[in-house]
Amino acid sequence: MAAGDAGAFVLNIISSVFIISVNKRLMGSPPNFNFRYVVTLNALHYITTSIWTRVAKVIGLAKQEESSKAPAHVPLSSVVLFTTVSNASIISLNTSLMLNSITLYQIAKLGIIPCTCCVEYLLYGRVFTSKMVLAIVVTLMGVGLVSINELNYSDSTLGVFVALCSVVSSSGQQLLVRHLQLKHNVSAGQLLGVVAPAQGASLLLLSPVLDKLSTGGYVTDYEWTQGAMVCMALSCSAAVLVNVSQFLVLGRFTAVTYQVLGHAKTVCVLVVGYVFFGGVITGQQLLGMVMAIAGMMAYSRASQSAPAAKPAAQEKPAGESSLEDLLQKNKANNV
């Protein structure tokens, strides 16, 4: 299980860093490929993911225990709720990446942690120990030191507003992934197989209107080149890995844990930015990276030692009993 947890996190980090780099290349202004149709891009991501989930079942890549279960049932209301929140998250994130610098895009994501903490505290009564709070603060300070000097003050007001919207919607989306898996007793792959087609179809329907509003044109107006097509194929392929790994990670951990440990992606993204787009890593930024990594490690240790760190028991579906509950009831009856 520990190896599986580590593997899911590593896959999520690598695929996330890769897709951010590819999307920045695809959507960036010339000499990049200037593909500005964000909603269409997101629709293609989820359509590709939907196709992959079905192909995986056919060729036997899906877990054997999942194939023996009854088909996953997630109520339509839950699918609509998740699709709405997730679409808002993915559109705002990619729009922020298109309008803003990579640094502002990453700095805005720092706000997801306090936002998620507040929601988990208010809805699930989750308790954060002093060690966990301190580790979160150290992580945020470290990433802030890495990023703050690179902040592009020419970013537009619209870009900043979109970045704020991405914070709220992304927090809600990450919380819903874990909540729906626990509530409806479905695996990460089963939930992804249910919601991905809905997201792909809804984004495809919305893309002509939303892309027209944001770019003034339609995707059919775009002049494709060989490089742009290769970049699009890489982006869609990476999206499959990002979606699968994210559902796996959020099904195993809380949204706050995902965000804290996921800031390894911030450090990796900035390093990739330096390597491919030039720049020098200053002593302050190096210190920030060390602080961020130390904070992530400290949070991991603190969350493991905190008995109230996981709210999973509070999210147990009504009418269902755990094995431990059944054993206790049987013991009481025998006495």
C-alpha positions in Angstrom: 0.0 0.0 0.0 2.9 2.4 0.8 4.4 1.7 -2.6 1.1 2.3 -4.2 0.7 5.6 -2.4 4.2 6.8 -3.4 3.7 5.6 -7.0 0.4 7.6 -7.3 2.1 10.7 -5.9 5.1 10.4 -8.2 3.0 9.8 -11.2 0.8 12.8 -10.4 3.8 15.1 -9.9 5.6 14.0 -13.1 2.4 14.2 -15.3 1.4 17.5 -13.8 4.8 19.1 -14.5 4.8 17.7 -18.0 1.3 18.9 -18.9 1.9 22.4 -17.6 5.0 22.7 -19.7 3.3 21.3 -22.8 0.2 23.5 -22.3 2.3 26.6 -21.9 4.0 25.8 -25.1 0.7 25.1 -26.9 -1.2 28.1 -25.6 1.6 30.6 -25.3 2.1 33.6 -27.6 4.4 33.3 -30.6 7.0 31.8 -31.0 4.8 29.3 -29.2 1.7 27.8 -30.9 -0.8 30.4 -29.7 -3.7 27.9 -29.3 -6.1 30.1 -27.2 -9.1 27.8 -27.2 -9.0 26.7 -23.6 -12.4 25.1 -23.3 -11.9 23.1 -26.4 -8.6 21.9 -25.1 -10.2 20.8 -21.8 -13.0 19.0 -23.7 -10.4 17.0 -25.7 -8.6 16.1 -22.5 -11.7 14.6 -20.9 -12.8 12.9 -24.1 -9.4 11.3 -24.4 -9.6 10.2 -20.7 -13.1 8.7 -21.3 -11.9 6.7 -24.2 -8.9 5.5 -22.2 -11.0 4.3 -19.3 -13.2 2.2 -21.6 -10.2 0.8 -23.5 -8.5 0.0 -20.2 -11.4 -2.2 -19.2 -11.5 -4.0 -22.6 -7.8 -4.8 -22.7 -7.7 -5.8 -19.0 -5.8 -2.9 -17.5 -8.5 -2.1 -15.0 -8.3 -3.9 -11.6 -9.7 -7.4 -11.6 -11.7 -6.7 -8.4 -13.4 -3.8 -10.1 -14.5 -5.8 -13.1 -16.2 -8.4 -10.8 -18.2 -5.7 -9.0 -21.6 -4.4 -10.2 -21.3 -1.2 -12.4 -20.5 1.9 -10.4 -23.6 3.9 -9.5 -23.2 7.6 -8.9 -26.5 9.5 -8.8 -27.1 12.1 -11.5 -27.2 14.9 -9.0 -23.7 14.0 -7.8 -22.4 13.8 -11.4 -23.9 17.2 -12.3 -22.4 18.8 -9.1 -19.0 17.4 -9.7 -19.0 18.2 -13.4 -20.0 21.8 -12.7 -17.3 22.4 -10.1 -14.6 20.5 -12.0 -15.3 22.3 -15.2 -15.0 25.6 -13.4 -11.7 24.4 -11.9 -10.1 23.2 -15.1 -11.3 26.1 -17.2 -10.1 28.7 -14.7 -6.7 26.9 -14.2 -5.9 26.7 -17.9 -7.2 30.3 -18.5 -5.0 31.5 -15.7 -2.0 29.6 -17.2 -2.8 31.3 -20.6 -3.3 34.8 -19.2 -0.7 34.9 -16.5 3.0 33.9 -16.0 3.7 30.4 -14.8 4.9 32.0 -11.5 1.6 33.8 -10.8 -0.3 30.7 -11.8 1.7 28.8 -9.2 1.5 31.5 -6.5 -2.3 31.6 -6.9 -2.4 27.8 -6.2 -1.0 28.5 -2.7 -4.4 29.8 -1.7 -6.0 26.4 -2.3 -4.5 25.1 1.0 -6.1 27.6 3.4 -9.3 27.5 1.4 -9.4 23.7 1.6 -8.5 23.7 5.3 -11.5 26.0 6.1 -13.9 23.8 4.1 -12.7 20.6 5.8 -12.9 22.2 9.2 -16.4 23.6 8.6 -18.0 20.6 6.8 -16.1 17.7 8.3 -14.9 19.1 11.6 -11.3 18.1 10.7 -8.8 19.0 13.4 -5.4 20.4 12.4 -2.7 20.0 15.1 -0.2 22.8 15.7 2.5 20.7 14.0 0.4 20.4 10.9 -0.4 24.1 10.8 3.3 24.9 11.3 4.3 22.6 8.5 1.7 24.2 6.1 3.0 27.7 7.0 6.6 26.6 6.3 5.6 25.1 3.0 3.7 28.2 1.9 6.6 30.5 3.0 9.1 28.3 1.1 7.1 28.3 -2.2 6.5 32.1 -1.7 10.2 32.7 -1.5 10.8 30.7 -4.6 8.1 32.5 -6.6 7.7 36.1 -5.3 10.7 37.6 -7.2 9.4 36.2 -10.5 5.9 37.7 -10.1 5.0 39.5 -13.3 3.3 42.8 -12.2 2.1 43.4 -15.7 -0.4 40.5 -15.4 -3.9 41.8 -16.2 -6.7 42.3 -13.6 -8.7 39.7 -15.5 -5.9 37.2 -15.1 -5.7 37.8 -11.3 -9.5 37.4 -11.0 -9.4 34.1 -13.0 -6.6 32.9 -10.7 -8.7 33.6 -7.6 -11.6 31.7 -9.2 -9.3 28.8 -9.8 -8.4 28.7 -6.1 -12.1 28.3 -5.0 -13.2 25.9 -7.7 -10.1 23.7 -7.4 -10.5 23.4 -3.7 -14.1 22.2 -4.2 -13.2 19.8 -6.9 -10.5 18.1 -4.8 -12.8 17.7 -1.9 -15.6 16.2 -4.0 -13.3 13.5 -5.5 -12.6 12.0 -2.1 -16.2 12.6 -0.8 -17.9 10.9 -3.7 -15.6 7.9 -3.6 -16.4 7.3 0.0 -20.1 8.2 -0.1 -20.9 6.0 -3.1 -18.3 3.3 -2.4 -16.6 3.5 -5.8 -13.0 3.3 -6.7 -11.0 6.1 -8.4 -11.2 4.4 -11.8 -14.9 3.8 -11.5 -15.6 7.5 -10.5 -13.4 8.7 -13.3 -15.2 6.5 -15.8 -18.6 8.0 -14.7 -17.7 11.7 -14.6 -15.1 12.0 -17.5 -17.7 11.5 -20.3 -20.0 14.0 -18.7 -17.2 16.5 -18.4 -16.0 16.0 -21.9 -19.5 16.3 -23.4 -20.4 19.4 -21.4 -17.2 21.1 -22.2 -17.5 20.3 -25.9 -21.0 21.9 -25.9 -19.8 25.0 -24.1 -16.6 25.4 -26.1 -18.0 27.3 -29.1 -19.6 30.0 -26.9 -16.9 30.3 -24.2 -14.0 30.2 -26.7 -15.7 32.8 -28.8 -16.1 35.1 -25.8 -12.5 34.7 -24.7 -10.8 34.7 -28.1 -13.2 36.4 -30.5 -13.0 33.4 -32.8 -13.7 29.6 -33.2 -11.4 26.7 -33.0 -12.0 26.1 -36.7 -10.2 29.4 -37.4 -7.0 28.0 -35.9 -4.2 27.3 -38.4 -2.8 23.9 -37.4 0.9 23.1 -37.9 2.7 19.8 -37.4 4.3 21.1 -34.2 0.9 22.2 -32.8 -0.7 18.8 -33.5 2.2 17.0 -31.8 1.9 19.3 -28.8 -1.9 18.7 -28.7 -1.4 14.9 -28.8 1.1 15.2 -25.9 -1.2 17.4 -23.9 -4.2 14.9 -24.3 -2.0 12.0 -23.4 -0.6 13.7 -20.3 -4.2 14.7 -19.3 -5.1 11.0 -19.0 -2.2 10.4 -16.6 -3.0 13.6 -14.6 -6.7 12.7 -14.2 -6.0 9.1 -13.3 -3.3 9.9 -10.8 -5.3 12.7 -9.2 -8.3 10.5 -8.6 -6.0 7.8 -7.1 -4.2 10.3 -4.8 -7.4 12.1 -3.6 -9.1 8.7 -3.0 -6.2 7.7 -0.7 -5.5 11.1 1.1 -7.3 14.2 2.1 -7.4 17.3 -0.2 -5.1 19.2 2.2 -2.5 16.5 2.2 -2.7 16.4 -1.6 -2.1 20.1 -1.8 0.8 20.2 0.7 2.7 17.3 -0.8 1.7 18.5 -4.3 3.7 21.7 -3.9 6.6 19.5 -5.0 5.1 20.2 -8.4 5.6 23.9 -7.8 9.3 23.5 -7.2 9.6 21.2 -10.2 7.6 23.5 -12.5 9.8 26.5 -11.6 13.0 24.4 -12.1 11.7 23.3 -15.5 10.9 27.0 -16.3 14.5 28.0 -15.5 15.9 25.2 -17.6 13.8 25.7 -20.7 13.1 29.5 -20.5 16.3 30.7 -19.0 16.9 32.4 -15.7 19.1 32.0 -12.6 18.2 30.4 -9.3 19.1 32.8 -6.5 20.0 32.0 -3.0 16.6 33.1 -1.8 14.9 30.8 -4.2 17.1 27.9 -3.3 16.3 28.6 0.4 12.6 28.6 -0.5 12.9 25.2 -2.2 14.5 23.7 0.9 11.8 25.2 3.1 9.1 23.9 0.9 10.5 20.4 0.8 11.1 20.5 4.6 7.5 21.7 5.2 6.1 18.9 3.0 8.1 16.2 4.9 7.0 17.7 8.2 3.4 17.8 7.3 3.6 14.1 6.1 4.9 13.1 9.5 2.5 15.3 11.5 -0.5 14.0 9.6 0.5 10.4 10.2 0.7 10.9 14.0 -2.6 12.9 14.2 -5.5 10.6 15.0 -8.1 13.0 13.7 -6.3 13.7 10.4 -8.6 11.7 8.2 -12.4 12.4 8.2 -13.1 9.3 6.2 -15.2 7.8 9.1 -17.4 10.8 9.2 -18.1 10.5 5.4 -19.2 6.8 5.7 -22.4 6.3 3.7 -25.6 6.1 5.8 -26.8 2.6 6.5 -23.3 1.1 6.0 -21.3 -0.4 8.8 -17.6 -1.0 8.9 -16.2 -4.5 9.7 -15.1 -3.2 13.1 -18.6 -1.9 13.9 -20.1 -5.3 13.0 -17.6 -7.2 15.2 -18.3 -4.9 18.1 -22.1 -5.4 17.7 -21.7 -9.2 17.5 -19.5 -9.2 20.6 -22.1 -7.2 22.5 -24.9 -9.5 21.4 -22.9 -12.6 22.5 -22.3 -11.1 26.0 
